[in-house]
Each structure stands twice: as C-alpha cells, then as structure tokens.
Amino acid sequence: MFLKKNKPKGTIILLILIFLLVSGIGCKGAPKELQEKIKPINLVYWRVDDGQDSFSYIINEFKKLYPHISITYKLIRAEEYEQALLEAWAEDRGPDIFSIPNTWLGKYKTKISLLSMNTDFSMAKTIIVGSIKKEKKIIEQKIKTPTLRGLRETFVEVVPKDIVVDNNKIYGLPLSLDILTMYYNRNFLNNKGIVNPPKNWDEFVSQTKAITLQDRYGNFVQSGAAIGTSKNIKYMPDIISLLMMQSGTNMSNDNRALFDKESMDDSDYYPGQEALQFYVNFASPSNGSYTWNKDMPSDLDAFVAGKTGFIFGYSDYLSAIKKQAPKLNFDMAKVPQISGTLKEVNYARYWLETVSKKSEHTEEAWAFVLHASKDANAKTFLERTKKPTAHRALIEWQMEDFDLQPFVKGVLTAQTWYKGKNYLLVKEAFEEMVDNVLYNGETIKKAIEYAVKRINLTY
C-alpha cells in the first residue's frame, strides 16, 4: 500500500486560483445573455476538394478570437456531395456551413440562411483582464455585415451580381473565383511558325485550321481544337455561354432564360443563334472550320495525349495536365474575344461558402464565413490551393504567379448567368441543343428555342 504525500498549502491555493480562473467564475458579473453566448458550441463545415490543411490557418485564427467555438471540417467527394447534403438535412444532422457552386444557387435558395446587409450583429468573447489579479471578462464584439458598396469594393464585378438578393441579403461569400481559360500546345504553334496564341476568334479559326491534320479517310491525326460537340467537352455549356455573352446575348433574368431572343439593339439580329452556329461549325464536316467530332476522346484526354492544339477549361485542368503529361509543352492564355470589340467578356465559375437555414448557430456560422472571406485570410487559402482570387485586393499579388496569371487577367471582366433551380437539366438542354443541330437536322433557331423552353421549366 502506497501512502500519498500531502501537497504544500501554497500549491493547493495556487491550484484553486487557477481552477477559478479557467472555470470562468470571474465572469459571474456578466449579464446572463452574455454568459449564454459563450457556452461551447461546435460548427460543422462541409466542403469539396480542399483538405483541412487549406483551412487550418483560418480556423485557428477564428478559434483565437472565439475560444468557445470549435470547427469540425469535413471533406466530401464531389460525386457524393449533393446526395450527402440532402440526406443529412432530411435527418437534421446537416452542416452549419457548406459550400455550393454558383450554378446551384437557384436550387439551394430555400436551404440557405440569408445574411442581411447593413444589419450588424453581436458575438460574445472572453478576454483576460488585470495585470496582477487576472480574471475573465465577457465582452460583446460587433460583427459588421457587408454593404453593397463594400461588396463591390472587395470582390470582382460578377460576385455582387450573383450573391445579392432583394437588394439587401447575401447568399454566401467566395474564397476564390475560377475563369474559363484557353490551354494550348506550344509545339503545335511553334511547328507552324505561329508566334502567339489567338487573341480573337478570327485568329483562333485561322490557327486551328493551320494545325489540323486528317488522314486520307478523314480521321483526325491532329485536331486543332476541342470545340463544337457536346458530350466529349467537359465545359461545353460554359464555352457556348461565353460565346453568346461575347456576342451580346441577354442570357436570362430572374424569371426565365432569354438567349433565344433578338438583340436589344437590333430586332433583326439574334446573337445567341450566331454564337451557337459558330460553335457547331467546328464539328461540321462540311464547314471549313471542321476540327473535332464526337468520336474524339474527351477534351482533356486528347490534350494530354498531344492530339489537339487548344482546349478550354478552368484551373482544375492545370493540375490534371501537369500530373498526366509532365513533359507536355503547353501554356495558357485568356480566351479569345470578338475581333474589334471594346467590351471584353470572360466567364466565371466559383464556389460560395454559406450557412444552412437548419443551423442552430447561424450568427456564429456567418461570423466564420465573414472571417474566412477577409482578403488576408482568403490569401492563405489561395496560397495553399493555387486557385485564382475573387478579391480585388489580391489580383496584383497573383499576377506575379506564373501559373495563375492567365486566369487572374480575366477576373475583372468575368460574367455568368442565372440558370434556374436545376443546373443538370440546363447542361442536358445544352447538350441536346448541340446534338439536334449536328445530328438531327434541326435548325439553329428551333434548337435554341427548344433548349430555352426546357431550361425555363427549372425557373
């Protein structure tokens, strides 16, 4: 049997003082509602693609501000993400904070706890006061919500247009913003004496013709570009949308798709039809621009195999190409524009960090989103993920990055359009629109009108 030694009285007193300090007895003078606000809570955060190390700095800094709030970060596979969200919400175990692509905004409106602009709210935090006799004190910290001017000064143009509803509420905030970019095989251009990649679509047509090679049976030995078809081009809807918007097409409003309509400046001109015709010409054997067809592999596979000169994609293609074809001599450039245009148009795709309407801690969750989306904090995320910025203040910084510069060059002129409540149906409608023209003998006008009717079922 072992006998315990008695601790010195001074040690016991010191331990009691430490216990009182840590347990928060020094906070008893605080109002009850403030004491309630510092009870420990846990916020569950769901995302796709980016591991917890991408957020470790942001989460740790938030924890320093609010020690009573913990963040549980969960990474879910992209192909399982939406189903996991819907099942979790149905069982009331969903996340407090979650990410969605901007193409899902219409579908998830009813799932989001909107943040009111110009309506600040308070968070409680515990601080240690006193130089000799230290004690805990609970204070209120005001969280300032963004104003519309603040959003426009912080983010590039496309973001406030997408995320603000009813002029005073916010769906979510982005940490990055991806831009549709042109990838090109440098060797193909070098071999034809082409000094620079195309800056406009006239140059693009000329260069794709120059590098396209067919055998005696009409098979492509070397394709100029992956463009013109539906299913073997991953970002086909975005490429067509880009062409339409560059042509001056009014794509949609909050109530319906409009890209089958005539120009607002010329009742005899249908820019959507012109853009679609230009797109499918590249997959039409009877057209001089013919350079791609449905029998080709996927655009990315063709590019990494050295079978095509140009493809269009986002920053995810960059890492894929480097991994699959480390010796490929390739580069990126901004997408071509219409020759002679004074209005550059690029195309955006991005994710929003937002708060679930079912969360029991919506203010704390929004406080984290606001914290994460500050440019200084977003910068740490961008450094670790190598993604283009949505923040104006970080554009010049990323212009120094060799890989990201082609993407960042287009962020200020990036646009997108509202696609209703079911993006998958929109994608299917675009695929059918292209196929109806190429393989079913449909006119451009009829194909677009039918696509618009299908898409408007989702509004």
GROMACS .gro file of C-alpha atoms in nm:
model
  459
    1MET     CA    1   0.000   0.000   0.000
    2PHE     CA    2   0.133   0.341  -0.103
    3LEU     CA    3   0.085   0.649   0.109
    4LYS     CA    4   0.010   0.981  -0.074
    5LYS     CA    5   0.223   1.276   0.024
    6ASN     CA    6   0.037   1.587   0.130
    7LYS     CA    7   0.073   1.879  -0.112
    8PRO     CA    8   0.206   2.205   0.032
    9LYS     CA    9  -0.068   2.454   0.121
   10GLY     CA   10   0.071   2.710  -0.123
   11THR     CA   11   0.039   2.466  -0.408
   12ILE     CA   12  -0.324   2.389  -0.318
   13ILE     CA   13  -0.413   2.759  -0.308
   14LEU     CA   14  -0.247   2.816  -0.644
   15LEU     CA   15  -0.440   2.526  -0.799
   16ILE     CA   16  -0.768   2.665  -0.663
   17LEU     CA   17  -0.696   3.006  -0.812
   18ILE     CA   18  -0.614   2.853  -1.149
   19PHE     CA   19  -0.935   2.650  -1.139
   20LEU     CA   20  -1.142   2.955  -1.061
   21LEU     CA   21  -0.984   3.147  -1.345
   22VAL     CA   22  -1.024   2.873  -1.606
   23SER     CA   23  -1.375   2.780  -1.498
   24GLY     CA   24  -1.491   3.134  -1.561
   25ILE     CA   25  -1.607   3.215  -1.208
   26GLY     CA   26  -1.458   3.557  -1.271
   27CYS     CA   27  -1.729   3.606  -1.535
   28LYS     CA   28  -2.020   3.585  -1.293
   29GLY     CA   29  -2.079   3.955  -1.311
   30ALA     CA   30  -2.160   3.936  -1.681
   31PRO     CA   31  -2.523   3.951  -1.792
   32LYS     CA   32  -2.689   3.613  -1.825
   33GLU     CA   33  -2.746   3.653  -2.201
   34LEU     CA   34  -2.373   3.710  -2.250
   35GLN     CA   35  -2.285   3.406  -2.041
   36GLU     CA   36  -2.520   3.204  -2.262
   37LYS     CA   37  -2.334   3.327  -2.569
   38ILE     CA   38  -2.001   3.178  -2.460
   39LYS     CA   39  -2.126   2.827  -2.399
   40PRO     CA   40  -1.911   2.586  -2.606
   41ILE     CA   41  -2.052   2.515  -2.950
   42ASN     CA   42  -1.931   2.321  -3.250
   43LEU     CA   43  -1.984   2.433  -3.610
   44VAL     CA   44  -1.976   2.162  -3.875
   45TYR     CA   45  -1.829   2.273  -4.209
   46TRP     CA   46  -1.865   2.070  -4.532
   47ARG     CA   47  -1.660   2.127  -4.847
   48VAL     CA   48  -1.539   1.955  -5.162
   49ASP     CA   49  -1.181   1.918  -5.297
   50ASP     CA   50  -0.980   2.119  -5.044
   51GLY     CA   51  -0.836   1.936  -4.744
   52GLN     CA   52  -0.841   2.069  -4.389
   53ASP     CA   53  -0.481   2.190  -4.423
   54SER     CA   54  -0.613   2.451  -4.668
   55PHE     CA   55  -0.820   2.597  -4.385
   56SER     CA   56  -0.603   2.531  -4.083
   57TYR     CA   57  -0.481   2.892  -4.056
   58ILE     CA   58  -0.831   3.038  -4.099
   59ILE     CA   59  -0.981   2.800  -3.843
   60ASN     CA   60  -0.702   2.854  -3.590
   61GLU     CA   61  -0.728   3.232  -3.615
   62PHE     CA   62  -1.104   3.215  -3.566
   63LYS     CA   63  -1.053   2.993  -3.263
   64LYS     CA   64  -0.822   3.256  -3.112
   65LEU     CA   65  -1.100   3.514  -3.146
   66TYR     CA   66  -1.373   3.285  -3.013
   67PRO     CA   67  -1.225   3.004  -2.798
   68HIS     CA   68  -1.571   2.868  -2.718
   69ILE     CA   69  -1.639   2.787  -3.087
   70SER     CA   70  -1.495   2.474  -3.245
   71ILE     CA   71  -1.498   2.398  -3.619
   72THR     CA   72  -1.537   2.041  -3.744
   73TYR     CA   73  -1.419   2.036  -4.104
   74LYS     CA   74  -1.546   1.756  -4.327
   75LEU     CA   75  -1.424   1.690  -4.680
   76ILE     CA   76  -1.667   1.500  -4.906
   77ARG     CA   77  -1.608   1.355  -5.252
   78ALA     CA   78  -1.756   1.572  -5.526
   79GLU     CA   79  -1.967   1.292  -5.674
   80GLU     CA   80  -2.121   1.217  -5.332
   81TYR     CA   81  -2.153   1.572  -5.202
   82GLU     CA   82  -2.504   1.678  -5.305
   83GLN     CA   83  -2.665   1.349  -5.206
   84ALA     CA   84  -2.487   1.362  -4.870
   85LEU     CA   85  -2.617   1.716  -4.810
   86LEU     CA   86  -2.977   1.626  -4.891
   87GLU     CA   87  -2.973   1.311  -4.677
   88ALA     CA   88  -2.814   1.492  -4.382
   89TRP     CA   89  -3.068   1.773  -4.389
   90ALA     CA   90  -3.354   1.526  -4.413
   91GLU     CA   91  -3.226   1.368  -4.090
   92ASP     CA   92  -3.149   1.704  -3.921
   93ARG     CA   93  -2.777   1.630  -3.899
   94GLY     CA   94  -2.654   1.856  -4.178
   95PRO     CA   95  -2.365   2.102  -4.163
   96ASP     CA   96  -2.386   2.454  -4.025
   97ILE     CA   97  -2.162   2.588  -4.304
   98PHE     CA   98  -2.137   2.439  -4.652
   99SER     CA   99  -2.005   2.520  -4.998
  100ILE     CA  100  -2.202   2.525  -5.322
  101PRO     CA  101  -2.109   2.608  -5.682
  102ASN     CA  102  -2.261   2.932  -5.810
  103THR     CA  103  -2.460   2.716  -6.057
  104TRP     CA  104  -2.654   2.569  -5.762
  105LEU     CA  105  -2.775   2.899  -5.619
  106GLY     CA  106  -3.127   2.874  -5.759
  107LYS     CA  107  -3.169   2.519  -5.632
  108TYR     CA  108  -3.045   2.592  -5.280
  109LYS     CA  109  -3.214   2.924  -5.209
  110THR     CA  110  -3.452   2.766  -4.960
  111LYS     CA  111  -3.170   2.586  -4.778
  112ILE     CA  112  -2.966   2.898  -4.703
  113SER     CA  113  -2.987   3.130  -4.403
  114LEU     CA  114  -2.950   3.466  -4.577
  115LEU     CA  115  -2.729   3.734  -4.425
  116SER     CA  116  -2.890   4.077  -4.412
  117MET     CA  117  -2.664   4.362  -4.522
  118ASN     CA  118  -2.632   4.676  -4.308
  119THR     CA  119  -2.758   4.479  -4.006
  120ASP     CA  120  -2.467   4.424  -3.769
  121PHE     CA  121  -2.490   4.156  -3.501
  122SER     CA  122  -2.300   4.087  -3.178
  123MET     CA  123  -2.081   3.798  -3.073
  124ALA     CA  124  -1.963   3.734  -2.720
  125LYS     CA  125  -1.599   3.663  -2.647
  126THR     CA  126  -1.397   3.605  -2.334
  127ILE     CA  127  -1.090   3.811  -2.256
  128ILE     CA  128  -0.843   3.809  -1.967
  129VAL     CA  129  -0.814   4.140  -1.784
  130GLY     CA  130  -0.595   4.260  -1.499
  131SER     CA  131  -0.218   4.269  -1.466
  132ILE     CA  132  -0.180   4.116  -1.117
  133LYS     CA  133  -0.518   3.968  -1.036
  134LYS     CA  134  -0.623   3.822  -1.367
  135GLU     CA  135  -0.985   3.742  -1.431
  136LYS     CA  136  -1.207   3.651  -1.719
  137LYS     CA  137  -1.439   3.908  -1.865
  138ILE     CA  138  -1.708   3.858  -2.128
  139ILE     CA  139  -1.743   4.135  -2.381
  140GLU     CA  140  -1.965   4.193  -2.682
  141GLN     CA  141  -1.796   4.226  -3.018
  142LYS     CA  142  -1.993   4.381  -3.303
  143ILE     CA  143  -1.973   4.192  -3.634
  144LYS     CA  144  -2.018   4.431  -3.924
  145THR     CA  145  -2.209   4.285  -4.217
  146PRO     CA  146  -2.115   4.395  -4.570
  147THR     CA  147  -2.281   4.678  -4.755
  148LEU     CA  148  -2.342   4.664  -5.129
  149ARG     CA  149  -2.066   4.919  -5.179
  150GLY     CA  150  -1.841   4.714  -4.955
  151LEU     CA  151  -1.905   4.401  -5.162
  152ARG     CA  152  -1.828   4.585  -5.485
  153GLU     CA  153  -1.508   4.727  -5.342
  154THR     CA  154  -1.398   4.388  -5.207
  155PHE     CA  155  -1.491   4.143  -5.484
  156VAL     CA  156  -1.474   4.145  -5.864
  157GLU     CA  157  -1.785   4.253  -6.057
  158VAL     CA  158  -1.954   3.916  -6.105
  159VAL     CA  159  -1.974   3.831  -5.732
  160PRO     CA  160  -2.215   4.103  -5.605
  161LYS     CA  161  -2.435   4.044  -5.910
  162ASP     CA  162  -2.473   3.678  -5.817
  163ILE     CA  163  -2.488   3.672  -5.439
  164VAL     CA  164  -2.718   3.964  -5.352
  165VAL     CA  165  -3.094   3.905  -5.340
  166ASP     CA  166  -3.372   4.159  -5.279
  167ASN     CA  167  -3.102   4.429  -5.274
  168ASN     CA  168  -3.014   4.369  -4.910
  169LYS     CA  169  -2.946   4.000  -4.844
  170ILE     CA  170  -2.648   3.778  -4.922
  171TYR     CA  171  -2.646   3.409  -5.016
  172GLY     CA  172  -2.280   3.348  -4.941
  173LEU     CA  173  -1.924   3.466  -5.000
  174PRO     CA  174  -1.646   3.323  -5.218
  175LEU     CA  175  -1.285   3.249  -5.130
  176SER     CA  176  -1.175   3.212  -5.493
  177LEU     CA  177  -1.308   3.257  -5.845
  178ASP     CA  178  -1.217   3.044  -6.147
  179ILE     CA  179  -1.206   3.172  -6.503
  180LEU     CA  180  -1.255   2.979  -6.826
  181THR     CA  181  -0.911   2.979  -6.987
  182MET     CA  182  -0.756   2.859  -7.314
  183TYR     CA  183  -0.488   2.590  -7.291
  184TYR     CA  184  -0.266   2.542  -7.594
  185ASN     CA  185   0.008   2.309  -7.716
  186ARG     CA  186   0.316   2.526  -7.772
  187ASN     CA  187   0.483   2.273  -8.003
  188PHE     CA  188   0.187   2.276  -8.241
  189LEU     CA  189   0.209   2.653  -8.275
  190ASN     CA  190   0.589   2.653  -8.299
  191ASN     CA  191   0.585   2.397  -8.579
  192LYS     CA  192   0.356   2.620  -8.784
  193GLY     CA  193   0.552   2.936  -8.713
  194ILE     CA  194   0.270   3.082  -8.504
  195VAL     CA  195   0.429   3.326  -8.264
  196ASN     CA  196   0.143   3.393  -8.022
  197PRO     CA  197  -0.182   3.219  -7.929
  198PRO     CA  198  -0.500   3.376  -8.072
  199LYS     CA  199  -0.635   3.691  -7.910
  200ASN     CA  200  -0.963   3.691  -8.109
  201TRP     CA  201  -1.186   3.427  -8.265
  202ASP     CA  202  -1.077   3.509  -8.622
  203GLU     CA  203  -0.720   3.426  -8.526
  204PHE     CA  204  -0.847   3.116  -8.343
  205VAL     CA  205  -1.018   2.984  -8.657
  206SER     CA  206  -0.706   3.053  -8.864
  207GLN     CA  207  -0.473   2.879  -8.619
  208THR     CA  208  -0.695   2.573  -8.569
  209LYS     CA  209  -0.712   2.528  -8.946
  210ALA     CA  210  -0.333   2.552  -8.969
  211ILE     CA  211  -0.264   2.281  -8.712
  212THR     CA  212  -0.547   2.039  -8.801
  213LEU     CA  213  -0.429   1.725  -8.984
  214GLN     CA  214  -0.651   1.450  -9.129
  215ASP     CA  215  -0.562   1.118  -9.290
  216ARG     CA  216  -0.699   1.001  -9.625
  217TYR     CA  217  -1.011   0.865  -9.454
  218GLY     CA  218  -1.096   1.194  -9.284
  219ASN     CA  219  -0.981   1.087  -8.937
  220PHE     CA  220  -0.803   1.346  -8.728
  221VAL     CA  221  -0.433   1.277  -8.692
  222GLN     CA  222  -0.407   1.610  -8.515
  223SER     CA  223  -0.706   1.822  -8.411
  224GLY     CA  224  -0.682   2.198  -8.400
  225ALA     CA  225  -0.915   2.239  -8.101
  226ALA     CA  226  -1.163   2.055  -7.882
  227ILE     CA  227  -1.473   2.258  -7.963
  228GLY     CA  228  -1.803   2.202  -8.141
  229THR     CA  229  -1.960   1.892  -7.986
  230SER     CA  230  -2.148   1.819  -7.665
  231LYS     CA  231  -2.055   1.517  -7.455
  232ASN     CA  232  -1.677   1.495  -7.501
  233ILE     CA  233  -1.615   1.857  -7.397
  234LYS     CA  234  -1.643   1.893  -7.020
  235TYR     CA  235  -1.721   2.265  -7.008
  236MET     CA  236  -1.929   2.284  -7.325
  237PRO     CA  237  -2.218   2.484  -7.166
  238ASP     CA  238  -1.969   2.741  -7.038
  239ILE     CA  239  -1.795   2.775  -7.376
  240ILE     CA  240  -2.126   2.832  -7.556
  241SER     CA  241  -2.242   3.071  -7.282
  242LEU     CA  242  -1.916   3.263  -7.323
  243LEU     CA  243  -1.965   3.291  -7.700
  244MET     CA  244  -2.325   3.403  -7.655
  245MET     CA  245  -2.239   3.667  -7.396
  246GLN     CA  246  -1.949   3.796  -7.603
  247SER     CA  247  -2.198   3.834  -7.890
  248GLY     CA  248  -2.423   4.049  -7.673
  249THR     CA  249  -2.683   3.787  -7.583
  250ASN     CA  250  -2.907   3.863  -7.286
  251MET     CA  251  -2.891   3.518  -7.128
  252SER     CA  252  -3.162   3.538  -6.860
  253ASN     CA  253  -3.335   3.729  -6.588
  254ASP     CA  254  -3.465   3.604  -6.252
  255ASN     CA  255  -3.774   3.455  -6.416
  256ARG     CA  256  -3.659   3.284  -6.737
  257ALA     CA  257  -3.384   3.213  -6.986
  258LEU     CA  258  -3.374   3.458  -7.278
  259PHE     CA  259  -3.085   3.353  -7.501
  260ASP     CA  260  -3.316   3.268  -7.793
  261LYS     CA  261  -3.430   3.632  -7.820
  262GLU     CA  262  -3.324   3.905  -8.060
  263SER     CA  263  -3.066   4.168  -7.968
  264MET     CA  264  -3.195   4.459  -7.761
  265ASP     CA  265  -3.018   4.691  -8.006
  266ASP     CA  266  -3.122   4.522  -8.333
  267SER     CA  267  -3.450   4.333  -8.373
  268ASP     CA  268  -3.318   4.151  -8.680
  269TYR     CA  269  -3.008   4.013  -8.507
  270TYR     CA  270  -3.016   3.701  -8.289
  271PRO     CA  271  -2.677   3.685  -8.116
  272GLY     CA  272  -2.749   3.352  -7.946
  273GLN     CA  273  -2.808   3.188  -8.282
  274GLU     CA  274  -2.487   3.336  -8.424
  275ALA     CA  275  -2.286   3.207  -8.129
  276LEU     CA  276  -2.431   2.855  -8.149
  277GLN     CA  277  -2.367   2.841  -8.524
  278PHE     CA  278  -2.005   2.946  -8.471
  279TYR     CA  279  -1.963   2.675  -8.207
  280VAL     CA  280  -2.105   2.380  -8.406
  281ASN     CA  281  -1.910   2.479  -8.721
  282PHE     CA  282  -1.600   2.325  -8.563
  283ALA     CA  283  -1.774   1.985  -8.559
  284SER     CA  284  -1.943   2.012  -8.901
  285PRO     CA  285  -1.751   1.815  -9.170
  286SER     CA  286  -1.887   2.040  -9.447
  287ASN     CA  287  -1.752   2.354  -9.280
  288GLY     CA  288  -1.403   2.489  -9.335
  289SER     CA  289  -1.352   2.515  -8.957
  290TYR     CA  290  -1.401   2.139  -8.905
  291THR     CA  291  -1.152   2.020  -8.646
  292TRP     CA  292  -1.334   1.799  -8.390
  293ASN     CA  293  -1.608   1.535  -8.374
  294LYS     CA  294  -1.794   1.307  -8.136
  295ASP     CA  295  -1.554   1.017  -8.199
  296MET     CA  296  -1.265   1.205  -8.040
  297PRO     CA  297  -1.175   1.130  -7.676
  298SER     CA  298  -1.258   1.379  -7.402
  299ASP     CA  299  -1.103   1.721  -7.449
  300LEU     CA  300  -0.861   1.677  -7.159
  301ASP     CA  301  -0.756   1.325  -7.267
  302ALA     CA  302  -0.694   1.446  -7.622
  303PHE     CA  303  -0.484   1.736  -7.499
  304VAL     CA  304  -0.260   1.537  -7.263
  305ALA     CA  305  -0.212   1.278  -7.541
  306GLY     CA  306  -0.091   1.551  -7.777
  307LYS     CA  307  -0.382   1.506  -8.017
  308THR     CA  308  -0.534   1.853  -8.007
  309GLY     CA  309  -0.395   2.205  -8.001
  310PHE     CA  310  -0.648   2.401  -7.792
  311ILE     CA  311  -0.889   2.316  -7.512
  312PHE     CA  312  -1.091   2.536  -7.276
  313GLY     CA  313  -1.102   2.472  -6.903
  314TYR     CA  314  -1.057   2.602  -6.552
  315SER     CA  315  -0.768   2.577  -6.309
  316ASP     CA  316  -0.852   2.213  -6.234
  317TYR     CA  317  -0.719   2.126  -6.581
  318LEU     CA  318  -0.381   2.275  -6.492
  319SER     CA  319  -0.306   2.027  -6.215
  320ALA     CA  320  -0.451   1.740  -6.420
  321ILE     CA  321  -0.231   1.816  -6.722
  322LYS     CA  322   0.083   1.850  -6.508
  323LYS     CA  323   0.008   1.518  -6.341
  324GLN     CA  324  -0.088   1.321  -6.653
  325ALA     CA  325   0.159   1.471  -6.901
  326PRO     CA  326   0.452   1.623  -6.709
  327LYS     CA  327   0.662   1.662  -7.026
  328LEU     CA  328   0.392   1.826  -7.240
  329ASN     CA  329   0.498   2.169  -7.368
  330PHE     CA  330   0.181   2.368  -7.302
  331ASP     CA  331   0.071   2.707  -7.177
  332MET     CA  332  -0.247   2.906  -7.101
  333ALA     CA  333  -0.391   3.232  -7.229
  334LYS     CA  334  -0.710   3.432  -7.189
  335VAL     CA  335  -0.998   3.310  -7.404
  336PRO     CA  336  -1.025   3.483  -7.744
  337GLN     CA  337  -1.257   3.779  -7.782
  338ILE     CA  338  -1.463   3.903  -8.075
  339SER     CA  339  -1.237   4.089  -8.317
  340GLY     CA  340  -1.252   4.466  -8.270
  341THR     CA  341  -1.469   4.451  -7.956
  342LEU     CA  342  -1.440   4.725  -7.697
  343LYS     CA  343  -1.602   4.510  -7.429
  344GLU     CA  344  -1.405   4.209  -7.311
  345VAL     CA  345  -1.610   3.921  -7.169
  346ASN     CA  346  -1.473   3.627  -6.973
  347TYR     CA  347  -1.666   3.350  -6.800
  348ALA     CA  348  -1.664   3.266  -6.428
  349ARG     CA  349  -1.731   2.959  -6.219
  350TYR     CA  350  -1.683   2.955  -5.842
  351TRP     CA  351  -1.793   2.819  -5.505
  352LEU     CA  352  -1.974   3.006  -5.227
  353GLU     CA  353  -1.936   2.949  -4.855
  354THR     CA  354  -2.278   2.977  -4.698
  355VAL     CA  355  -2.484   2.896  -4.388
  356SER     CA  356  -2.759   2.638  -4.353
  357LYS     CA  357  -3.105   2.753  -4.259
  358LYS     CA  358  -3.121   2.450  -4.027
  359SER     CA  359  -2.818   2.555  -3.825
  360GLU     CA  360  -2.884   2.632  -3.458
  361HIS     CA  361  -2.595   2.879  -3.463
  362THR     CA  362  -2.647   3.092  -3.772
  363GLU     CA  363  -2.482   3.406  -3.631
  364GLU     CA  364  -2.168   3.219  -3.527
  365ALA     CA  365  -2.162   3.039  -3.864
  366TRP     CA  366  -2.190   3.365  -4.055
  367ALA     CA  367  -1.920   3.515  -3.833
  368PHE     CA  368  -1.689   3.237  -3.951
  369VAL     CA  369  -1.779   3.289  -4.320
  370LEU     CA  370  -1.716   3.663  -4.286
  371HIS     CA  371  -1.386   3.589  -4.112
  372ALA     CA  372  -1.275   3.336  -4.376
  373SER     CA  373  -1.361   3.565  -4.668
  374LYS     CA  374  -1.149   3.859  -4.549
  375ASP     CA  375  -0.877   3.910  -4.808
  376ALA     CA  376  -0.591   3.844  -4.563
  377ASN     CA  377  -0.744   3.511  -4.460
  378ALA     CA  378  -0.853   3.416  -4.813
  379LYS     CA  379  -0.492   3.475  -4.921
  380THR     CA  380  -0.373   3.187  -4.701
  381PHE     CA  381  -0.635   2.961  -4.862
  382LEU     CA  382  -0.528   3.067  -5.213
  383GLU     CA  383  -0.160   3.012  -5.134
  384ARG     CA  384  -0.230   2.654  -5.033
  385THR     CA  385  -0.480   2.564  -5.307
  386LYS     CA  386  -0.331   2.756  -5.602
  387LYS     CA  387  -0.670   2.895  -5.703
  388PRO     CA  388  -0.747   3.233  -5.867
  389THR     CA  389  -0.875   3.512  -5.644
  390ALA     CA  390  -1.219   3.668  -5.618
  391HIS     CA  391  -1.078   3.960  -5.417
  392ARG     CA  392  -0.975   4.278  -5.593
  393ALA     CA  393  -0.701   4.341  -5.336
  394LEU     CA  394  -0.527   4.013  -5.427
  395ILE     CA  395  -0.522   4.046  -5.806
  396GLU     CA  396  -0.186   4.221  -5.833
  397TRP     CA  397  -0.032   3.970  -5.592
  398GLN     CA  398  -0.148   3.676  -5.805
  399MET     CA  399  -0.038   3.844  -6.127
  400GLU     CA  400   0.315   3.754  -6.013
  401ASP     CA  401   0.226   3.384  -6.016
  402PHE     CA  402   0.330   3.223  -6.348
  403ASP     CA  403   0.054   2.961  -6.345
  404LEU     CA  404  -0.230   3.179  -6.217
  405GLN     CA  405  -0.164   3.492  -6.422
  406PRO     CA  406  -0.371   3.379  -6.727
  407PHE     CA  407  -0.671   3.319  -6.501
  408VAL     CA  408  -0.635   3.635  -6.295
  409LYS     CA  409  -0.612   3.851  -6.607
  410GLY     CA  410  -0.978   3.777  -6.676
  411VAL     CA  411  -1.138   3.809  -6.332
  412LEU     CA  412  -1.237   4.175  -6.364
  413THR     CA  413  -1.438   4.114  -6.682
  414ALA     CA  414  -1.585   3.777  -6.583
  415GLN     CA  415  -1.958   3.716  -6.614
  416THR     CA  416  -2.205   3.433  -6.562
  417TRP     CA  417  -2.584   3.395  -6.573
  418TYR     CA  418  -2.866   3.263  -6.357
  419LYS     CA  419  -2.951   2.905  -6.456
  420GLY     CA  420  -3.264   2.834  -6.257
  421LYS     CA  421  -3.311   2.560  -6.000
  422ASN     CA  422  -3.160   2.261  -6.181
  423TYR     CA  423  -2.819   2.303  -6.341
  424LEU     CA  424  -2.805   1.939  -6.454
  425LEU     CA  425  -3.114   1.998  -6.666
  426VAL     CA  426  -2.950   2.309  -6.812
  427LYS     CA  427  -2.644   2.103  -6.905
  428GLU     CA  428  -2.865   1.839  -7.067
  429ALA     CA  429  -3.056   2.108  -7.259
  430PHE     CA  430  -2.730   2.248  -7.397
  431GLU     CA  431  -2.612   1.900  -7.499
  432GLU     CA  432  -2.942   1.833  -7.673
  433MET     CA  433  -2.931   2.174  -7.842
  434VAL     CA  434  -2.590   2.097  -7.995
  435ASP     CA  435  -2.682   1.741  -8.093
  436ASN     CA  436  -3.008   1.850  -8.254
  437VAL     CA  437  -2.816   2.077  -8.489
  438LEU     CA  438  -2.527   1.840  -8.563
  439TYR     CA  439  -2.706   1.506  -8.592
  440ASN     CA  440  -3.084   1.556  -8.604
  441GLY     CA  441  -3.111   1.811  -8.884
  442GLU     CA  442  -3.266   2.077  -8.662
  443THR     CA  443  -3.224   2.445  -8.743
  444ILE     CA  444  -3.022   2.666  -8.510
  445LYS     CA  445  -3.335   2.870  -8.433
  446LYS     CA  446  -3.550   2.568  -8.341
  447ALA     CA  447  -3.273   2.404  -8.138
  448ILE     CA  448  -3.221   2.715  -7.925
  449GLU     CA  449  -3.593   2.775  -7.875
  450TYR     CA  450  -3.643   2.418  -7.755
  451ALA     CA  451  -3.346   2.444  -7.517
  452VAL     CA  452  -3.483   2.766  -7.368
  453LYS     CA  453  -3.825   2.604  -7.313
  454ARG     CA  454  -3.665   2.312  -7.128
  455ILE     CA  455  -3.449   2.539  -6.912
  456ASN     CA  456  -3.743   2.762  -6.822
  457LEU     CA  457  -3.911   2.465  -6.659
  458THR     CA  458  -3.647   2.498  -6.384
  459TYR     CA  459  -3.710   2.866  -6.303
   0.00000   0.00000   0.00000
